[in-house]
Amino acid sequence: MANDTSARRRLNRMAKDRIESLRAQTRRQVALDLLDESGEVSSGAVDQRMSEVWSEPSPEALANAVAAKAAAGVEFMEAELGRLRDAAERAAERSAKIRERLADSERAEDNARRLVTEAESALDEARALAALAAEQGDAGAAPAGEPVAVAADTATANTED
Amino acid sequence: MAWTASKVFRQFLADIVDNTTAIDLGSGSFKAALYNNTITPNQDVTAALSAYNAGSSQWLTANEVLEAGQWAAGGVALAGLSVNAGTAGVVFWDANDVVSGSAADLTNATGCLVYENVIATPVANQGVCYNYFGGPNSVVNGTFTIIWNALGIWRATL
């Protein structure tokens, strides 16, 4: 509030200065015009002509107009700033999701590599077992297609001496 | 429960000698059926319990090693039968070796039952003897052959 009052006083002072400047500028121009018209100029003639052409604006009205424009500008800037903040938040969220998906992809890649390694180990083990089975063969059975001949013992019946 | 030896059925010899059965070892009809090692053959059982697939006997098809078309249930017929009394003090019975089809799949055949498969007195399918192969034998998509011992299928030394 203190800042608002101080700013307001400054604004009023600036308005008065601006009106003073405009009045002085107008008075000079009136004097020049009178000189051109009649070849002579006096302060009375200038005052007369000023009363005809000059309408003193209100410093408060001028200050109010300037303050209104400034407030509108501030309001616009604040709205723009809010939109920029929202956009920044959305960008941050998207970035976080992308990082999360990247982490998931990296984990999936690690799992896939581990599964490939395990499958290769199982394959090596199966090959070793197959080689061992081929060496040992199947006890008691001939290879497929091979004939088997068995020798039958004679059933004997012997008498005692 | 297992095979250990080859034996002639005691009751068969008795039935042959006392004419209880008309089994003719020189020209009859005989078969060799294969069995696994879950049975325990016994030469001293009755004629009924020596018969192929007789109820309560060891020689049931549940224990038989077979394959339809190769070594069918009931076994393969014996051919080339002979009763040999040409050696002093010895009588033995022999036949040709028995062969399966050429694409047999047989597992753990440990021995065979040799039985007569036509005459029904005193029992049908009466056992003559059983012969041990020495252990389980298997064949995959091949020929299975029983090679009878040179001393015969069964032999009596007097």
mmCIF file of C-alpha atoms in Angstrom:
data_model
loop_
_atom_site.group_PDB
_atom_site.id
_atom_site.type_symbol
_atom_site.label_atom_id
_atom_site.label_comp_id
_atom_site.label_asym_id
_atom_site.label_seq_id
_atom_site.Cartn_x
_atom_site.Cartn_y
_atom_site.Cartn_z
ATOM 1 C CA MET A 1 0.000 0.000 0.000
ATOM 2 C CA ALA A 2 2.812 2.375 0.858
ATOM 3 C CA ASN A 3 4.348 1.638 -2.495
ATOM 4 C CA ASP A 4 1.024 2.259 -4.221
ATOM 5 C CA THR A 5 0.674 5.731 -2.528
ATOM 6 C CA SER A 6 4.234 6.682 -3.395
ATOM 7 C CA ALA A 7 3.723 5.578 -6.981
ATOM 8 C CA ARG A 8 0.539 7.530 -7.174
ATOM 9 C CA ARG A 9 2.221 10.743 -5.954
ATOM 10 C CA ARG A 10 4.958 10.280 -8.517
ATOM 11 C CA LEU A 11 2.382 9.711 -11.229
ATOM 12 C CA ASN A 12 0.506 12.884 -10.245
ATOM 13 C CA ARG A 13 3.746 14.879 -10.241
ATOM 14 C CA MET A 14 4.633 13.532 -13.661
ATOM 15 C CA ALA A 15 1.147 14.457 -14.937
ATOM 16 C CA LYS A 16 1.515 18.026 -13.650
ATOM 17 C CA ASP A 17 4.957 18.350 -15.199
ATOM 18 C CA ARG A 18 3.630 17.058 -18.472
ATOM 19 C CA ILE A 19 0.690 19.540 -18.426
ATOM 20 C CA GLU A 20 3.105 22.397 -17.600
ATOM 21 C CA SER A 21 5.254 21.418 -20.510
ATOM 22 C CA LEU A 22 2.289 21.239 -22.874
ATOM 23 C CA ARG A 23 0.993 24.641 -21.699
ATOM 24 C CA ALA A 24 4.345 26.257 -22.234
ATOM 25 C CA GLN A 25 4.687 24.703 -25.645
ATOM 26 C CA THR A 26 1.180 25.860 -26.595
ATOM 27 C CA ARG A 27 1.844 29.405 -25.357
ATOM 28 C CA ARG A 28 4.991 29.619 -27.521
ATOM 29 C CA GLN A 29 3.093 28.426 -30.550
ATOM 30 C CA VAL A 30 0.274 30.947 -29.871
ATOM 31 C CA ALA A 31 2.851 33.731 -29.647
ATOM 32 C CA LEU A 32 4.389 32.731 -32.948
ATOM 33 C CA ASP A 33 0.960 32.550 -34.579
ATOM 34 C CA LEU A 34 0.062 36.101 -33.347
ATOM 35 C CA LEU A 35 3.371 37.412 -34.624
ATOM 36 C CA ASP A 36 2.670 35.935 -38.025
ATOM 37 C CA GLU A 37 -0.869 37.336 -38.094
ATOM 38 C CA SER A 38 -0.266 40.918 -36.860
ATOM 39 C CA GLY A 39 3.396 41.368 -36.762
ATOM 40 C CA GLU A 40 3.334 42.019 -33.068
ATOM 41 C CA VAL A 41 2.702 40.042 -29.914
ATOM 42 C CA SER A 42 1.868 40.979 -26.369
ATOM 43 C CA SER A 43 1.297 38.952 -23.206
ATOM 44 C CA GLY A 44 -2.308 40.075 -23.114
ATOM 45 C CA ALA A 45 -2.924 38.928 -26.673
ATOM 46 C CA VAL A 46 -1.256 35.637 -25.865
ATOM 47 C CA ASP A 47 -3.393 35.175 -22.777
ATOM 48 C CA GLN A 48 -6.501 35.977 -24.826
ATOM 49 C CA ARG A 49 -5.606 33.498 -27.536
ATOM 50 C CA MET A 50 -4.642 30.858 -24.879
ATOM 51 C CA SER A 51 -8.052 31.179 -23.276
ATOM 52 C CA GLU A 52 -9.536 30.348 -26.640
ATOM 53 C CA VAL A 53 -7.387 27.377 -27.579
ATOM 54 C CA TRP A 54 -6.115 25.933 -24.336
ATOM 55 C CA SER A 55 -8.197 23.576 -22.155
ATOM 56 C CA GLU A 56 -6.306 22.740 -19.007
ATOM 57 C CA PRO A 57 -6.443 18.971 -18.486
ATOM 58 C CA SER A 58 -6.865 17.592 -14.991
ATOM 59 C CA PRO A 59 -3.617 16.185 -13.573
ATOM 60 C CA GLU A 60 -5.652 13.536 -11.727
ATOM 61 C CA ALA A 61 -7.512 12.498 -14.906
ATOM 62 C CA LEU A 62 -4.266 12.260 -16.813
ATOM 63 C CA ALA A 63 -2.671 10.287 -14.011
ATOM 64 C CA ASN A 64 -5.691 7.970 -13.863
ATOM 65 C CA ALA A 65 -5.511 7.312 -17.594
ATOM 66 C CA VAL A 66 -1.812 6.559 -17.372
ATOM 67 C CA ALA A 67 -2.379 4.319 -14.313
ATOM 68 C CA ALA A 68 -5.198 2.458 -16.080
ATOM 69 C CA LYS A 69 -2.977 1.779 -19.067
ATOM 70 C CA ALA A 70 -0.169 0.669 -16.800
ATOM 71 C CA ALA A 71 -2.502 -1.621 -14.860
ATOM 72 C CA ALA A 72 -3.768 -3.102 -18.108
ATOM 73 C CA GLY A 73 -0.195 -3.655 -19.194
ATOM 74 C CA VAL A 74 0.680 -5.292 -15.890
ATOM 75 C CA GLU A 75 -2.402 -7.486 -16.081
ATOM 76 C CA PHE A 76 -1.461 -8.542 -19.613
ATOM 77 C CA MET A 77 2.111 -9.311 -18.553
ATOM 78 C CA GLU A 78 0.897 -11.321 -15.573
ATOM 79 C CA ALA A 79 -1.407 -13.374 -17.816
ATOM 80 C CA GLU A 80 1.450 -14.014 -20.251
ATOM 81 C CA LEU A 81 3.716 -14.977 -17.377
ATOM 82 C CA GLY A 82 1.062 -17.449 -16.133
ATOM 83 C CA ARG A 83 0.805 -19.048 -19.565
ATOM 84 C CA LEU A 84 4.557 -19.383 -19.766
ATOM 85 C CA ARG A 85 4.656 -20.986 -16.320
ATOM 86 C CA ASP A 86 1.945 -23.517 -17.371
ATOM 87 C CA ALA A 87 3.842 -24.350 -20.551
ATOM 88 C CA ALA A 88 7.040 -24.849 -18.548
ATOM 89 C CA GLU A 89 5.253 -27.198 -16.141
ATOM 90 C CA ARG A 90 3.815 -29.271 -18.978
ATOM 91 C CA ALA A 91 7.233 -29.505 -20.614
ATOM 92 C CA ALA A 92 8.725 -30.647 -17.309
ATOM 93 C CA GLU A 93 6.041 -33.366 -16.983
ATOM 94 C CA ARG A 94 6.657 -34.619 -20.527
ATOM 95 C CA SER A 95 10.377 -34.684 -19.881
ATOM 96 C CA ALA A 96 9.853 -36.740 -16.704
ATOM 97 C CA LYS A 97 7.680 -39.262 -18.600
ATOM 98 C CA ILE A 98 10.275 -39.580 -21.343
ATOM 99 C CA ARG A 99 12.996 -40.225 -18.749
ATOM 100 C CA GLU A 100 10.760 -42.869 -17.102
ATOM 101 C CA ARG A 101 10.143 -44.617 -20.438
ATOM 102 C CA LEU A 102 13.834 -44.555 -21.197
ATOM 103 C CA ALA A 103 14.557 -46.205 -17.846
ATOM 104 C CA ASP A 104 11.932 -48.891 -18.618
ATOM 105 C CA SER A 105 13.497 -49.519 -22.030
ATOM 106 C CA GLU A 106 16.935 -49.874 -20.472
ATOM 107 C CA ARG A 107 15.596 -52.360 -17.907
ATOM 108 C CA ALA A 108 13.864 -54.375 -20.653
ATOM 109 C CA GLU A 109 17.089 -54.424 -22.652
ATOM 110 C CA ASP A 110 19.044 -55.696 -19.622
ATOM 111 C CA ASN A 111 16.445 -58.445 -19.036
ATOM 112 C CA ALA A 112 16.590 -59.500 -22.675
ATOM 113 C CA ARG A 113 20.391 -59.729 -22.556
ATOM 114 C CA ARG A 114 20.195 -61.821 -19.370
ATOM 115 C CA LEU A 115 17.644 -64.211 -20.950
ATOM 116 C CA VAL A 116 19.824 -64.664 -24.022
ATOM 117 C CA THR A 117 22.790 -65.534 -21.797
ATOM 118 C CA GLU A 118 20.713 -68.072 -19.843
ATOM 119 C CA ALA A 119 19.405 -69.640 -23.058
ATOM 120 C CA GLU A 120 22.938 -69.960 -24.422
ATOM 121 C CA SER A 121 24.053 -71.667 -21.190
ATOM 122 C CA ALA A 122 21.107 -74.088 -21.347
ATOM 123 C CA LEU A 123 21.924 -74.862 -24.979
ATOM 124 C CA ASP A 124 25.563 -75.574 -24.128
ATOM 125 C CA GLU A 125 24.442 -77.849 -21.304
ATOM 126 C CA ALA A 126 21.993 -79.697 -23.572
ATOM 127 C CA ARG A 127 24.713 -80.184 -26.189
ATOM 128 C CA ALA A 128 27.062 -81.596 -23.532
ATOM 129 C CA LEU A 129 24.378 -83.989 -22.288
ATOM 130 C CA ALA A 130 23.580 -85.112 -25.833
ATOM 131 C CA ALA A 131 27.257 -85.813 -26.465
ATOM 132 C CA LEU A 132 27.496 -87.763 -23.222
ATOM 133 C CA ALA A 133 24.385 -89.799 -24.075
ATOM 134 C CA ALA A 134 25.785 -90.580 -27.519
ATOM 135 C CA GLU A 135 28.994 -91.861 -25.927
ATOM 136 C CA GLN A 136 27.269 -94.022 -23.356
ATOM 137 C CA GLY A 137 24.533 -95.338 -25.633
ATOM 138 C CA ASP A 138 21.350 -97.054 -24.420
ATOM 139 C CA ALA A 139 22.293 -100.126 -22.373
ATOM 140 C CA GLY A 140 20.358 -103.197 -23.320
ATOM 141 C CA ALA A 141 18.989 -101.868 -26.656
ATOM 142 C CA ALA A 142 20.376 -102.060 -30.166
ATOM 143 C CA PRO A 143 20.563 -98.906 -32.305
ATOM 144 C CA ALA A 144 17.460 -98.365 -34.390
ATOM 145 C CA GLY A 145 17.323 -100.773 -37.328
ATOM 146 C CA GLU A 146 20.041 -103.060 -36.005
ATOM 147 C CA PRO A 147 19.143 -106.786 -35.475
ATOM 148 C CA VAL A 148 19.316 -108.372 -32.044
ATOM 149 C CA ALA A 149 20.026 -112.068 -31.571
ATOM 150 C CA VAL A 150 19.663 -113.581 -28.130
ATOM 151 C CA ALA A 151 21.080 -116.920 -27.062
ATOM 152 C CA ALA A 152 18.596 -119.018 -25.125
ATOM 153 C CA ASP A 153 20.004 -121.329 -22.463
ATOM 154 C CA THR A 154 19.012 -124.947 -22.776
ATOM 155 C CA ALA A 155 16.452 -126.226 -20.294
ATOM 156 C CA THR A 156 18.159 -129.284 -18.894
ATOM 157 C CA ALA A 157 16.797 -132.293 -17.131
ATOM 158 C CA ASN A 158 19.492 -134.470 -15.613
ATOM 159 C CA THR A 159 19.138 -137.736 -13.798
ATOM 160 C CA GLU A 160 21.157 -138.484 -10.673
ATOM 161 C CA ASP A 161 23.917 -141.011 -10.863
ATOM 162 C CA MET B 1 10.906 -111.572 -8.918
ATOM 163 C CA ALA B 2 13.209 -112.433 -11.834
ATOM 164 C CA TRP B 3 14.482 -114.937 -14.283
ATOM 165 C CA THR B 4 17.466 -117.011 -13.158
ATOM 166 C CA ALA B 5 17.587 -120.170 -15.320
ATOM 167 C CA SER B 6 16.027 -122.259 -18.088
ATOM 168 C CA LYS B 7 13.885 -125.225 -16.963
ATOM 169 C CA VAL B 8 11.578 -127.963 -18.242
ATOM 170 C CA PHE B 9 8.174 -128.050 -16.543
ATOM 171 C CA ARG B 10 8.086 -131.073 -14.258
ATOM 172 C CA GLN B 11 4.388 -131.658 -14.952
ATOM 173 C CA PHE B 12 4.993 -131.613 -18.712
ATOM 174 C CA LEU B 13 7.510 -134.466 -18.498
ATOM 175 C CA ALA B 14 5.202 -136.399 -16.229
ATOM 176 C CA ASP B 15 2.233 -135.857 -18.564
ATOM 177 C CA ILE B 16 4.262 -136.903 -21.603
ATOM 178 C CA VAL B 17 5.563 -140.038 -19.964
ATOM 179 C CA ASP B 18 2.244 -141.236 -18.535
ATOM 180 C CA ASN B 19 0.252 -140.313 -21.672
ATOM 181 C CA THR B 20 -1.828 -137.680 -19.887
ATOM 182 C CA THR B 21 -1.152 -135.432 -22.838
ATOM 183 C CA ALA B 22 -0.918 -136.272 -26.554
ATOM 184 C CA ILE B 23 1.676 -133.579 -27.167
ATOM 185 C CA ASP B 24 4.000 -134.675 -30.017
ATOM 186 C CA LEU B 25 7.369 -132.925 -29.784
ATOM 187 C CA GLY B 26 8.365 -134.121 -33.248
ATOM 188 C CA SER B 27 5.393 -132.774 -35.220
ATOM 189 C CA GLY B 28 3.135 -130.756 -32.957
ATOM 190 C CA SER B 29 2.409 -127.069 -32.952
ATOM 191 C CA PHE B 30 4.517 -124.993 -30.579
ATOM 192 C CA LYS B 31 5.139 -121.310 -29.978
ATOM 193 C CA ALA B 32 7.704 -119.203 -28.157
ATOM 194 C CA ALA B 33 6.244 -116.206 -26.284
ATOM 195 C CA LEU B 34 8.575 -113.492 -24.874
ATOM 196 C CA TYR B 35 8.420 -112.223 -21.270
ATOM 197 C CA ASN B 36 10.009 -109.437 -19.263
ATOM 198 C CA ASN B 37 11.833 -109.720 -15.976
ATOM 199 C CA THR B 38 8.852 -108.994 -13.715
ATOM 200 C CA ILE B 39 7.939 -112.694 -13.510
ATOM 201 C CA THR B 40 9.544 -115.517 -11.541
ATOM 202 C CA PRO B 41 9.236 -118.746 -13.538
ATOM 203 C CA ASN B 42 8.727 -121.959 -11.578
ATOM 204 C CA GLN B 43 9.227 -125.414 -13.109
ATOM 205 C CA ASP B 44 7.223 -127.122 -10.373
ATOM 206 C CA VAL B 45 3.815 -125.544 -10.999
ATOM 207 C CA THR B 46 0.774 -127.453 -12.144
ATOM 208 C CA ALA B 47 -0.033 -127.967 -15.816
ATOM 209 C CA ALA B 48 -2.627 -125.206 -15.552
ATOM 210 C CA LEU B 49 -0.158 -122.717 -14.159
ATOM 211 C CA SER B 50 2.428 -123.591 -16.792
ATOM 212 C CA ALA B 51 0.029 -122.705 -19.594
ATOM 213 C CA TYR B 52 0.294 -119.542 -21.739
ATOM 214 C CA ASN B 53 -1.914 -116.709 -20.385
ATOM 215 C CA ALA B 54 -3.527 -119.029 -17.825
ATOM 216 C CA GLY B 55 -5.331 -117.285 -15.006
ATOM 217 C CA SER B 56 -3.147 -116.799 -11.887
ATOM 218 C CA SER B 57 -0.030 -118.013 -13.722
ATOM 219 C CA GLN B 58 3.166 -116.082 -14.395
ATOM 220 C CA TRP B 59 2.624 -116.371 -18.144
ATOM 221 C CA LEU B 60 -0.002 -113.660 -18.537
ATOM 222 C CA THR B 61 -0.027 -111.266 -21.485
ATOM 223 C CA ALA B 62 0.408 -108.444 -18.984
ATOM 224 C CA ASN B 63 4.013 -109.578 -18.593
ATOM 225 C CA GLU B 64 4.483 -110.521 -22.239
ATOM 226 C CA VAL B 65 6.853 -108.592 -24.534
ATOM 227 C CA LEU B 66 5.184 -108.301 -27.897
ATOM 228 C CA GLU B 67 4.466 -106.164 -30.925
ATOM 229 C CA ALA B 68 1.597 -106.836 -33.301
ATOM 230 C CA GLY B 69 2.827 -107.862 -36.718
ATOM 231 C CA GLN B 70 6.403 -108.351 -35.514
ATOM 232 C CA TRP B 71 6.249 -110.669 -32.498
ATOM 233 C CA ALA B 72 2.561 -110.952 -31.817
ATOM 234 C CA ALA B 73 0.835 -111.835 -28.562
ATOM 235 C CA GLY B 74 1.076 -115.592 -28.049
ATOM 236 C CA GLY B 75 4.511 -115.729 -29.638
ATOM 237 C CA VAL B 76 6.065 -117.020 -32.864
ATOM 238 C CA ALA B 77 5.622 -120.592 -34.096
ATOM 239 C CA LEU B 78 8.531 -123.057 -33.908
ATOM 240 C CA ALA B 79 9.577 -124.819 -37.086
ATOM 241 C CA GLY B 80 12.024 -127.566 -37.881
ATOM 242 C CA LEU B 81 11.138 -129.616 -34.789
ATOM 243 C CA SER B 82 13.337 -132.532 -33.914
ATOM 244 C CA VAL B 83 13.674 -135.014 -31.058
ATOM 245 C CA ASN B 84 17.278 -136.201 -30.960
ATOM 246 C CA ALA B 85 18.305 -139.429 -29.255
ATOM 247 C CA GLY B 86 21.465 -139.857 -31.216
ATOM 248 C CA THR B 87 23.905 -139.227 -28.395
ATOM 249 C CA ALA B 88 24.525 -141.821 -25.697
ATOM 250 C CA GLY B 89 22.780 -140.925 -22.473
ATOM 251 C CA VAL B 90 21.139 -137.831 -23.964
ATOM 252 C CA VAL B 91 17.752 -136.924 -25.429
ATOM 253 C CA PHE B 92 17.207 -133.378 -26.559
ATOM 254 C CA TRP B 93 14.556 -131.406 -28.397
ATOM 255 C CA ASP B 94 15.466 -128.770 -30.939
ATOM 256 C CA ALA B 95 13.922 -126.456 -33.532
ATOM 257 C CA ASN B 96 14.946 -123.737 -35.906
ATOM 258 C CA ASP B 97 15.878 -120.358 -34.487
ATOM 259 C CA VAL B 98 12.858 -118.082 -34.145
ATOM 260 C CA VAL B 99 12.861 -114.715 -35.914
ATOM 261 C CA SER B 100 10.619 -111.661 -35.597
ATOM 262 C CA GLY B 101 9.457 -109.309 -38.321
ATOM 263 C CA SER B 102 12.087 -106.935 -39.733
ATOM 264 C CA ALA B 103 10.823 -103.837 -37.935
ATOM 265 C CA ALA B 104 10.279 -105.057 -34.410
ATOM 266 C CA ASP B 105 10.278 -102.771 -31.373
ATOM 267 C CA LEU B 106 10.639 -105.012 -28.347
ATOM 268 C CA THR B 107 11.830 -103.949 -24.901
ATOM 269 C CA ASN B 108 13.380 -105.985 -22.064
ATOM 270 C CA ALA B 109 12.660 -109.489 -23.406
ATOM 271 C CA THR B 110 14.367 -111.602 -20.716
ATOM 272 C CA GLY B 111 13.202 -115.103 -21.600
ATOM 273 C CA CYS B 112 10.546 -117.124 -23.428
ATOM 274 C CA LEU B 113 7.841 -119.663 -22.687
ATOM 275 C CA VAL B 114 7.720 -122.591 -25.116
ATOM 276 C CA TYR B 115 4.251 -124.113 -25.132
ATOM 277 C CA GLU B 116 1.971 -126.330 -27.217
ATOM 278 C CA ASN B 117 -0.876 -124.315 -28.685
ATOM 279 C CA VAL B 118 -3.340 -126.905 -30.165
ATOM 280 C CA ILE B 119 -3.964 -129.785 -27.761
ATOM 281 C CA ALA B 120 -6.327 -128.984 -24.878
ATOM 282 C CA THR B 121 -5.718 -131.997 -22.590
ATOM 283 C CA PRO B 122 -4.946 -131.785 -19.727
ATOM 284 C CA VAL B 123 -4.960 -128.000 -20.342
ATOM 285 C CA ALA B 124 -4.846 -125.744 -23.366
ATOM 286 C CA ASN B 125 -1.500 -124.078 -24.208
ATOM 287 C CA GLN B 126 0.426 -126.292 -21.761
ATOM 288 C CA GLY B 127 3.978 -125.161 -21.132
ATOM 289 C CA VAL B 128 6.873 -127.373 -22.229
ATOM 290 C CA CYS B 129 9.778 -125.349 -20.887
ATOM 291 C CA TYR B 130 10.997 -121.820 -20.312
ATOM 292 C CA ASN B 131 14.324 -120.484 -21.596
ATOM 293 C CA TYR B 132 16.376 -117.623 -20.121
ATOM 294 C CA PHE B 133 18.234 -115.151 -22.372
ATOM 295 C CA GLY B 134 20.715 -114.189 -19.667
ATOM 296 C CA GLY B 135 19.312 -110.689 -19.200
ATOM 297 C CA PRO B 136 16.900 -108.168 -20.736
ATOM 298 C CA ASN B 137 17.228 -107.565 -24.463
ATOM 299 C CA SER B 138 15.662 -104.893 -26.648
ATOM 300 C CA VAL B 139 15.426 -104.069 -30.317
ATOM 301 C CA VAL B 140 14.335 -100.875 -32.048
ATOM 302 C CA ASN B 141 12.949 -101.182 -35.569
ATOM 303 C CA GLY B 142 14.959 -104.329 -36.257
ATOM 304 C CA THR B 143 14.940 -108.138 -36.223
ATOM 305 C CA PHE B 144 14.793 -110.079 -32.961
ATOM 306 C CA THR B 145 16.088 -113.672 -33.151
ATOM 307 C CA ILE B 146 16.093 -116.429 -30.524
ATOM 308 C CA ILE B 147 19.132 -118.608 -31.170
ATOM 309 C CA TRP B 148 18.542 -121.933 -29.468
ATOM 310 C CA ASN B 149 21.540 -123.351 -27.665
ATOM 311 C CA ALA B 150 23.494 -125.994 -29.548
ATOM 312 C CA LEU B 151 22.478 -128.418 -26.796
ATOM 313 C CA GLY B 152 18.812 -127.926 -27.760
ATOM 314 C CA ILE B 153 15.705 -126.186 -26.435
ATOM 315 C CA TRP B 154 15.586 -128.713 -23.627
ATOM 316 C CA ARG B 155 17.928 -131.626 -22.970
ATOM 317 C CA ALA B 156 17.699 -134.678 -20.712
ATOM 318 C CA THR B 157 20.926 -136.301 -19.602
ATOM 319 C CA LEU B 158 20.175 -139.815 -18.481
#
